[in-house]
mmCIF file of C-alpha atoms in Angstrom:
data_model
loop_
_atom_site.group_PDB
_atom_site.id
_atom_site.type_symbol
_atom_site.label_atom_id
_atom_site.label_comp_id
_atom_site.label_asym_id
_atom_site.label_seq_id
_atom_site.Cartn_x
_atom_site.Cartn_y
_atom_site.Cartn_z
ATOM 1 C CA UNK T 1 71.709 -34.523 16.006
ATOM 2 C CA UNK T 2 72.944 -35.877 12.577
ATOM 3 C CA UNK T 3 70.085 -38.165 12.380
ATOM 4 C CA UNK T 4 67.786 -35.000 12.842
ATOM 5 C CA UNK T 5 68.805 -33.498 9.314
ATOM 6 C CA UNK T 6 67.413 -35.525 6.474
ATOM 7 C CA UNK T 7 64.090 -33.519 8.285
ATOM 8 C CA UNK T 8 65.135 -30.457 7.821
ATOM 9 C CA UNK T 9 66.589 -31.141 4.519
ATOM 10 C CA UNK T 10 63.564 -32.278 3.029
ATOM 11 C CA UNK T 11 61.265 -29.761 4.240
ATOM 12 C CA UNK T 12 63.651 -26.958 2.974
ATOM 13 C CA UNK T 13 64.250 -28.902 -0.677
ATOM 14 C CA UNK T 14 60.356 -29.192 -0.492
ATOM 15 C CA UNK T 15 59.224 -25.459 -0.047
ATOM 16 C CA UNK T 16 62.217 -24.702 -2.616
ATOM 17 C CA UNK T 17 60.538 -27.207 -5.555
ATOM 18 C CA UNK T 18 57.454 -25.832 -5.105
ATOM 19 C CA UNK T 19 58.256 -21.984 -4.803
ATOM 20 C CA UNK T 20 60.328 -22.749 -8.792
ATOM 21 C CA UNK T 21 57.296 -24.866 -9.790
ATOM 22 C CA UNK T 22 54.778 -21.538 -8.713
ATOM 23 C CA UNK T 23 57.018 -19.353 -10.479
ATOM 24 C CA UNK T 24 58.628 -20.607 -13.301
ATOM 25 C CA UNK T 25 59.220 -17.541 -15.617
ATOM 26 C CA UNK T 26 61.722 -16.386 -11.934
ATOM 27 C CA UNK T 27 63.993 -18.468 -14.382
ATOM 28 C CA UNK T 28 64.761 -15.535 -16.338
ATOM 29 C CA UNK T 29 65.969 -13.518 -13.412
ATOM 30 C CA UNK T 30 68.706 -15.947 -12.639
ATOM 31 C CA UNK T 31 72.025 -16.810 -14.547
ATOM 32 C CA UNK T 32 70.132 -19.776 -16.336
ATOM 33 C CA UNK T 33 69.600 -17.943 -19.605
ATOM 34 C CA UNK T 34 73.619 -17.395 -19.465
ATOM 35 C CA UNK T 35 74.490 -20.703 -18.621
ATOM 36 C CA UNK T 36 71.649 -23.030 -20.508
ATOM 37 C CA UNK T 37 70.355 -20.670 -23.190
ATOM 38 C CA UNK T 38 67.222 -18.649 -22.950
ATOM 39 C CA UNK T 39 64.715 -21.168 -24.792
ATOM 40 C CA UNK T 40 65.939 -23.923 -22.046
ATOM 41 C CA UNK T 41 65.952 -21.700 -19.153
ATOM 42 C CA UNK T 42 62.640 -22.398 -17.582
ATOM 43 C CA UNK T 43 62.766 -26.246 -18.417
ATOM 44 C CA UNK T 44 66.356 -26.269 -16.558
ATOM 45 C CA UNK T 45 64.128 -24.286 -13.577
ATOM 46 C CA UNK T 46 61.835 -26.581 -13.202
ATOM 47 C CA UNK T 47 63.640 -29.847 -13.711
ATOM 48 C CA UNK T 48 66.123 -28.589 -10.731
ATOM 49 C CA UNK T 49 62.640 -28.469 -8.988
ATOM 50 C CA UNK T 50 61.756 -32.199 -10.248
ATOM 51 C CA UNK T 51 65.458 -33.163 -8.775
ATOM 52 C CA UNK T 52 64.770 -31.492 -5.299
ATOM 53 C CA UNK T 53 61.174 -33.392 -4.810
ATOM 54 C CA UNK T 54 62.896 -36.549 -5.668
ATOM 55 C CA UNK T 55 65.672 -35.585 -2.976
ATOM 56 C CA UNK T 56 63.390 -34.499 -0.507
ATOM 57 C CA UNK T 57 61.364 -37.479 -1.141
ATOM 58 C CA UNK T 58 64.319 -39.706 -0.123
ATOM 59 C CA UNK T 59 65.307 -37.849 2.955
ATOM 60 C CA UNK T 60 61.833 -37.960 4.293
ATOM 61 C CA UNK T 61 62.194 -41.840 3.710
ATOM 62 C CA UNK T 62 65.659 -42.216 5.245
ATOM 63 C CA UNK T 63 67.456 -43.142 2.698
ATOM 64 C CA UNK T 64 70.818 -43.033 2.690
ATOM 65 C CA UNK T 65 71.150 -42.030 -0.914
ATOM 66 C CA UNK T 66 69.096 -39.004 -0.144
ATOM 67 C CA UNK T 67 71.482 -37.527 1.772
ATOM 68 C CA UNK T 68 74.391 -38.471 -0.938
ATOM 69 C CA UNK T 69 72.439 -36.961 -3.146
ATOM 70 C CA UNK T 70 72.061 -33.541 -1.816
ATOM 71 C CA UNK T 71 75.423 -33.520 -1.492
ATOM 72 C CA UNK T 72 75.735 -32.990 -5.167
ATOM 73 C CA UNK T 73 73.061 -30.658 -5.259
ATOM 74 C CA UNK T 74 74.117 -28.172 -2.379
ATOM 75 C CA UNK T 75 77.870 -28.016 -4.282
ATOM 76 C CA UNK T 76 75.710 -27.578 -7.510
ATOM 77 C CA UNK T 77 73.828 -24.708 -5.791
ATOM 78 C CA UNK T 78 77.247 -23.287 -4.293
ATOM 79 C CA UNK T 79 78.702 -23.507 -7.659
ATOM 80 C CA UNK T 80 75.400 -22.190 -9.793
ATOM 81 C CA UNK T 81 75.286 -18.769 -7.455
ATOM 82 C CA UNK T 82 79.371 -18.374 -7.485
ATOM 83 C CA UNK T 83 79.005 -18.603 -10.986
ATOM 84 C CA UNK T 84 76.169 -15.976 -10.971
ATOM 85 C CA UNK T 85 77.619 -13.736 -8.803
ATOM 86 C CA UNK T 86 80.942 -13.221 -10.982
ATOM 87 C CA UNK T 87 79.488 -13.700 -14.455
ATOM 88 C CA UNK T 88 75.848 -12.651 -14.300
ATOM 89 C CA UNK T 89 76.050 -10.128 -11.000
ATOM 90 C CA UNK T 90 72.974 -8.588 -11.790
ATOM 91 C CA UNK T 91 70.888 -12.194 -12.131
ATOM 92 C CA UNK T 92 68.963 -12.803 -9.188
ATOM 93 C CA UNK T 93 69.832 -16.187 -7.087
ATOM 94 C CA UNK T 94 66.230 -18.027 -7.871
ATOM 95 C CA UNK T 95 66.460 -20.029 -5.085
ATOM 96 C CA UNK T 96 62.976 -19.943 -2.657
ATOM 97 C CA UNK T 97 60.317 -17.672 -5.151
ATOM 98 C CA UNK T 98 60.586 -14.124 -6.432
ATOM 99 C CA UNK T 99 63.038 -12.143 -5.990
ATOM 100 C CA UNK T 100 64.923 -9.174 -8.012
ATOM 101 C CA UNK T 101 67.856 -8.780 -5.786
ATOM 102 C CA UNK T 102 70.943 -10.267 -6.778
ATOM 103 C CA UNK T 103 72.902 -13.041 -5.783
ATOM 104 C CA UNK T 104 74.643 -11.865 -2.569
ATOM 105 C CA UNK T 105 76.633 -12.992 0.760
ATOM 106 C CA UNK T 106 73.336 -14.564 2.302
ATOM 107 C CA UNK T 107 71.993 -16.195 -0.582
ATOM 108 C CA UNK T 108 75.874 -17.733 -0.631
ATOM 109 C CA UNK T 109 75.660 -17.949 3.138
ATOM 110 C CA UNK T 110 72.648 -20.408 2.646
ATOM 111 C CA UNK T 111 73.775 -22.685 0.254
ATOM 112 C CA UNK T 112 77.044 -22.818 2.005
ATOM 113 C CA UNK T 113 74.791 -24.416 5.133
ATOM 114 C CA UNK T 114 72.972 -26.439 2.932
ATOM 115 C CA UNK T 115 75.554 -28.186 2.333
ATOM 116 C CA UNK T 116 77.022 -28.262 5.516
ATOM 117 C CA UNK T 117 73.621 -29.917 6.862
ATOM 118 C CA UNK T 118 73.669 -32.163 3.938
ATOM 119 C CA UNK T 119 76.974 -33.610 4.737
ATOM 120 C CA UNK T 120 75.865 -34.117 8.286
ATOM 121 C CA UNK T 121 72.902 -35.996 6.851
ATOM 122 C CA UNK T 122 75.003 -38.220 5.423
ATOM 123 C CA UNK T 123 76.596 -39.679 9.175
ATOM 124 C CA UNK T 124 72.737 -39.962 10.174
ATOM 125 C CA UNK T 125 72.761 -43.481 11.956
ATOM 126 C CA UNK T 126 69.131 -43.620 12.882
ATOM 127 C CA UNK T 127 65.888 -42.393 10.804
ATOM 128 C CA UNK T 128 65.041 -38.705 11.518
ATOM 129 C CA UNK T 129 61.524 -39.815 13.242
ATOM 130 C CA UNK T 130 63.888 -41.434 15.966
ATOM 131 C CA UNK T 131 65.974 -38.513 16.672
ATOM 132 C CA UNK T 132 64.298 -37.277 19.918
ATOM 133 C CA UNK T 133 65.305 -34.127 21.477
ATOM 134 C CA UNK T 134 68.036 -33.895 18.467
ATOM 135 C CA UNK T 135 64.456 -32.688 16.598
ATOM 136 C CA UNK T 136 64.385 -29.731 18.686
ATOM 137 C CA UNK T 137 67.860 -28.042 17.374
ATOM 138 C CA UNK T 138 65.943 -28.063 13.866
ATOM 139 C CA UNK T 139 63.846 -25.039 15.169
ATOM 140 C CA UNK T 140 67.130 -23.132 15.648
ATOM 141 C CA UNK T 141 68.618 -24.463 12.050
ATOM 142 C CA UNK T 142 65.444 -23.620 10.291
ATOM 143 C CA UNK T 143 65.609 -20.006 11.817
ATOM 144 C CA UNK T 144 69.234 -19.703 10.441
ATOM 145 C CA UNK T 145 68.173 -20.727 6.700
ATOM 146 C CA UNK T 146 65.025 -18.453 7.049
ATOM 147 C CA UNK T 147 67.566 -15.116 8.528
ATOM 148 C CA UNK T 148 69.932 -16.331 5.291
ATOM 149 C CA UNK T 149 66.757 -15.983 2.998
ATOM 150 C CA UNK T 150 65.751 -12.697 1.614
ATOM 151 C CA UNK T 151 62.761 -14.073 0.152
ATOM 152 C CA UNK T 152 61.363 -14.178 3.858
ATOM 153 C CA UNK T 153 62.501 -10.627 4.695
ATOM 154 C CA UNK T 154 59.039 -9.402 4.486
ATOM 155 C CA UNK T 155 57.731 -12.116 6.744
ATOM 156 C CA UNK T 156 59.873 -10.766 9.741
ATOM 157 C CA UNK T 157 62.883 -8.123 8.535
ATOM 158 C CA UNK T 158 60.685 -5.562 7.325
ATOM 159 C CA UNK T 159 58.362 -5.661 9.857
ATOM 160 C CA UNK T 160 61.263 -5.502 12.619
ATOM 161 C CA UNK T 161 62.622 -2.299 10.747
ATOM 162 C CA UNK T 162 59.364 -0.931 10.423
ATOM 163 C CA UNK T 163 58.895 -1.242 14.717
ATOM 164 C CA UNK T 164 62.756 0.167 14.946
ATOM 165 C CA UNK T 165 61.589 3.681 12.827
ATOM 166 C CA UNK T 166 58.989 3.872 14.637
ATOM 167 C CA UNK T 167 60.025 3.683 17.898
ATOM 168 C CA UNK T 168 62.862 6.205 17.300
ATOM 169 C CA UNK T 169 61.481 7.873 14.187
ATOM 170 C CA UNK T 170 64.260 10.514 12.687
ATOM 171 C CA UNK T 171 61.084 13.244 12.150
ATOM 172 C CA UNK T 172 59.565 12.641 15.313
ATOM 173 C CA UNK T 173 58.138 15.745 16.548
ATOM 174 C CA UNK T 174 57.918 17.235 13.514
ATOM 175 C CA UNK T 175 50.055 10.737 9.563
ATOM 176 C CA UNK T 176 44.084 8.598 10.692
ATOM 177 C CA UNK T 177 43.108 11.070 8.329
ATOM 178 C CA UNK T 178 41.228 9.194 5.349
ATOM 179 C CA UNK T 179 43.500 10.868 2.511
ATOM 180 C CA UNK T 180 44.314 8.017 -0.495
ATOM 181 C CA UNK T 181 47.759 7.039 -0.704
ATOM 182 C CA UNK T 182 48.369 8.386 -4.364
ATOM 183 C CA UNK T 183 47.415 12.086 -3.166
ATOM 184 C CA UNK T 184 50.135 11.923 -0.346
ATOM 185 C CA UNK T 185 52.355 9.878 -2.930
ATOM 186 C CA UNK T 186 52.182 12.851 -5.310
ATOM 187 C CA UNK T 187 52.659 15.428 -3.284
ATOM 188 C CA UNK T 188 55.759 13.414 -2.091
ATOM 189 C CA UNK T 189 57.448 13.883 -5.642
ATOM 190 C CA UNK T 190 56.562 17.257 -6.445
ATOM 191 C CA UNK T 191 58.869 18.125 -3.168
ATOM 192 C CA UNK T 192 62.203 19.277 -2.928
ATOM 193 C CA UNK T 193 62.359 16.514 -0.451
ATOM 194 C CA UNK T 194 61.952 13.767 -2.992
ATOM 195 C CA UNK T 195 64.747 15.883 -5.144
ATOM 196 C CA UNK T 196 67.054 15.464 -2.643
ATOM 197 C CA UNK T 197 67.152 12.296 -2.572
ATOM 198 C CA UNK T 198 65.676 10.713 -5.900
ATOM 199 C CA UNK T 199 68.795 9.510 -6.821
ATOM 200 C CA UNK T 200 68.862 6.918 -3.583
ATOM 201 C CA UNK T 201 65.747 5.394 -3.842
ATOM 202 C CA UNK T 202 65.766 2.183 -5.263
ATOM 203 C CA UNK T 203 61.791 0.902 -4.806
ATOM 204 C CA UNK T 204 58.426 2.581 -4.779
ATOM 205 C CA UNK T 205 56.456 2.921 -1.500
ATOM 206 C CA UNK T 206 57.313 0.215 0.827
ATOM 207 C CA UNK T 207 54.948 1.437 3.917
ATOM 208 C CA UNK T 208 53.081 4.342 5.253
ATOM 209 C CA UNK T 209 51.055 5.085 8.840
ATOM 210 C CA UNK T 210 49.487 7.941 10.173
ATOM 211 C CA UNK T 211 50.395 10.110 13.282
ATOM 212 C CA UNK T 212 49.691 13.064 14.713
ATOM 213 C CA UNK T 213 49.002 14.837 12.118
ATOM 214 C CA UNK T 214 51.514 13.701 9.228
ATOM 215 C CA UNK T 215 51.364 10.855 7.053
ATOM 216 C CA UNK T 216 54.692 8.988 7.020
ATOM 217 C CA UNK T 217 55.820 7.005 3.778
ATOM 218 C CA UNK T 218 58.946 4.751 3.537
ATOM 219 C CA UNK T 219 61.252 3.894 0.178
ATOM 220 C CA UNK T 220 64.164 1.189 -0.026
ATOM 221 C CA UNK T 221 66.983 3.393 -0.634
ATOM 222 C CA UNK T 222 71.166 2.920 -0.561
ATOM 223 C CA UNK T 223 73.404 5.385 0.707
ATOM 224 C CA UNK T 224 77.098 5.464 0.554
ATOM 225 C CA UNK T 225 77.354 1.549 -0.598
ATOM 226 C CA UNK T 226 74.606 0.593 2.013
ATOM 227 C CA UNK T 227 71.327 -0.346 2.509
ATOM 228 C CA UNK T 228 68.793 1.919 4.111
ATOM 229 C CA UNK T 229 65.127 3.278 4.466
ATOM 230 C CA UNK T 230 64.233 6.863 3.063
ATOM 231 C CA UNK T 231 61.218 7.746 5.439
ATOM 232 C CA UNK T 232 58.983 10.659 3.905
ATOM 233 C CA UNK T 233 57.146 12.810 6.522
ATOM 234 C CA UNK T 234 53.967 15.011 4.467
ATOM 235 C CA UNK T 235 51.735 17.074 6.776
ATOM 236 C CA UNK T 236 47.752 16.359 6.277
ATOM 237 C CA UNK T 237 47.285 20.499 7.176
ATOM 238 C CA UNK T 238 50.232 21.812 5.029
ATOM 239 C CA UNK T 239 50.022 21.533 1.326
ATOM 240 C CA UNK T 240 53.144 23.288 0.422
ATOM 241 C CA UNK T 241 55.953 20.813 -1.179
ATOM 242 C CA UNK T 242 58.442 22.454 0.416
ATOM 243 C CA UNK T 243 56.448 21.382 4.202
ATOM 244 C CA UNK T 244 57.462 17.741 2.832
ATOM 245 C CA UNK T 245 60.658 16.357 5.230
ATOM 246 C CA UNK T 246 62.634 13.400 4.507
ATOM 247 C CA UNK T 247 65.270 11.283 5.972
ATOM 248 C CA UNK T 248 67.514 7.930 5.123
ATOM 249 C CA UNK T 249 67.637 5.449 8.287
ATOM 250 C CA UNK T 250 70.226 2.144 8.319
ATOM 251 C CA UNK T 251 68.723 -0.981 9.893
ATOM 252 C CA UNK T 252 69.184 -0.394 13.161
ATOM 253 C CA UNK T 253 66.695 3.054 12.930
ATOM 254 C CA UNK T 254 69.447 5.464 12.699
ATOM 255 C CA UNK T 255 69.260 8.897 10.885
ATOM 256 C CA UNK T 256 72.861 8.411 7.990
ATOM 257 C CA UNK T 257 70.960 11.228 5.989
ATOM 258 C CA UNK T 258 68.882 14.148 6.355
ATOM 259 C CA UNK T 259 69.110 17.211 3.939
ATOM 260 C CA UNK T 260 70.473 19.856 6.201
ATOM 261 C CA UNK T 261 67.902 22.867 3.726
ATOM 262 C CA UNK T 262 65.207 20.748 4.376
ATOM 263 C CA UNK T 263 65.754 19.894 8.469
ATOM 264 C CA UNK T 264 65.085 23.549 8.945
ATOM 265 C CA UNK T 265 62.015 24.169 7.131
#
């Protein structure tokens, strides 16, 4: 099994290097400018990307160093986003590609096993290419660092809560016709629905579908501390803003909030 990682390793280390080369200026997101200065923050970006092809390189080769050496990197990571988290808490983690959300538990949570797999690396007695069936428990590691990365939410979170509201929608009963997006997205705001719940909405529209009759339009929202969905239902027929319903689902497609005025009309 240990002599599957420098695989895995170098594959992850890879996709990292090039998601900072792609997107450089994400360096001014992070804690970087805090730590480094502002002027150096995207040449500190990008040489951390330099260091991780070099890694990845010798993993992929079997090298023993390799795995030494990302050692030292996965503590630098734990230590980078501890530091971020308590000093820069708004600074995003910078990891894997964009992202604006800061540094939290799973971004932690990922380093944390990247340096757990690195230190397994380094009892690797054989080259990865000779691991066997060991190869196959990489499929089940790689789908741990890809739940731990919120830069690959939208590849398979998103869609998974999208399938949840649907399939126990909190306005069912209550969108296809060919009406744009920015007439349904207006009438959305104008609402007392959007009113009630403006100040929970942390995104602009995230998703929208037709059924039956109603369009249905989705915003990342919080409620009490949490994270949730605010799901907009806006009647094609009805172009009242008060016919405009809306309610605040967790993750698992459950109704935490729906304004009790408004669940009446």
């Amino acid at each position: 099994m240990t002599s599957a990682q420098p695989l895995l390793l170098g594959l992850i280390l890879l996709w990292t290097a090039y998601t900072k080369l792609k997107s450089p200026t994400q360096a001014d997101r992070t804690a970087l400018p805090r730590l480094v200065g502002e002027p150096r923050a995207v040449l500190a970006y990008q040489a951390v990307a330099v260091v991780e092809i070099l890694i990845a390189l010798l993993l992929l080769g079997s090298w023993a160093i390799g795995a030494v050496a990302a050692v030292a990197l996965s503590i630098g990571f734990v230590g980078f986003l501890s530091y971020s988290k308590v000093v820069v808490p708004e600074a995003s983690c910078g990891c894997a590609g964009k992202s604006h959300r800061p540094v939290g538990t799973r971004a932690i949570a990922r380093a944390l096993l990247l340096l757990a797999t690195s230190v397994s690396a380094t009892f690797a007695t054989t080259a990865w290419w000779s691991a066997g069936t060991g190869l196959l428990l990489l499929v089940v590691e790689a789908a741990v660092f890809a739940m731990l990365s919120t830069e690959l939410d939208r590849y398979w979170l998103l869609p998974i809560r999208r399938l949840r509201i649907r399939l126990s929608h909190p306005l069912a009963g209550t969108a296809s016709d060919h009406i744009p997006l920015v007439a349904t997205q207006r009438r959305v705001l104008l609402s007392p629905a959007y009113r009630a719940v403006d100040g929970l909405l942390r995104s602009d529209i995230h998703d929208y579908w037709d059924d039956d009759g109603w369009r249905f339009v989705s915003y990342a929202a919080r409620y009490d501390g949490r994270r949730a969905t605010a799901v907009f239902a806006v009647p094609h027929r009805d172009l009242t803003p008060e016919s405009v319903r809306v309610a605040l689902v967790d993750d698992d497609g459950l109704t935490v909030y729906r304004p009790t005025v408004l669940a009446t009309t």
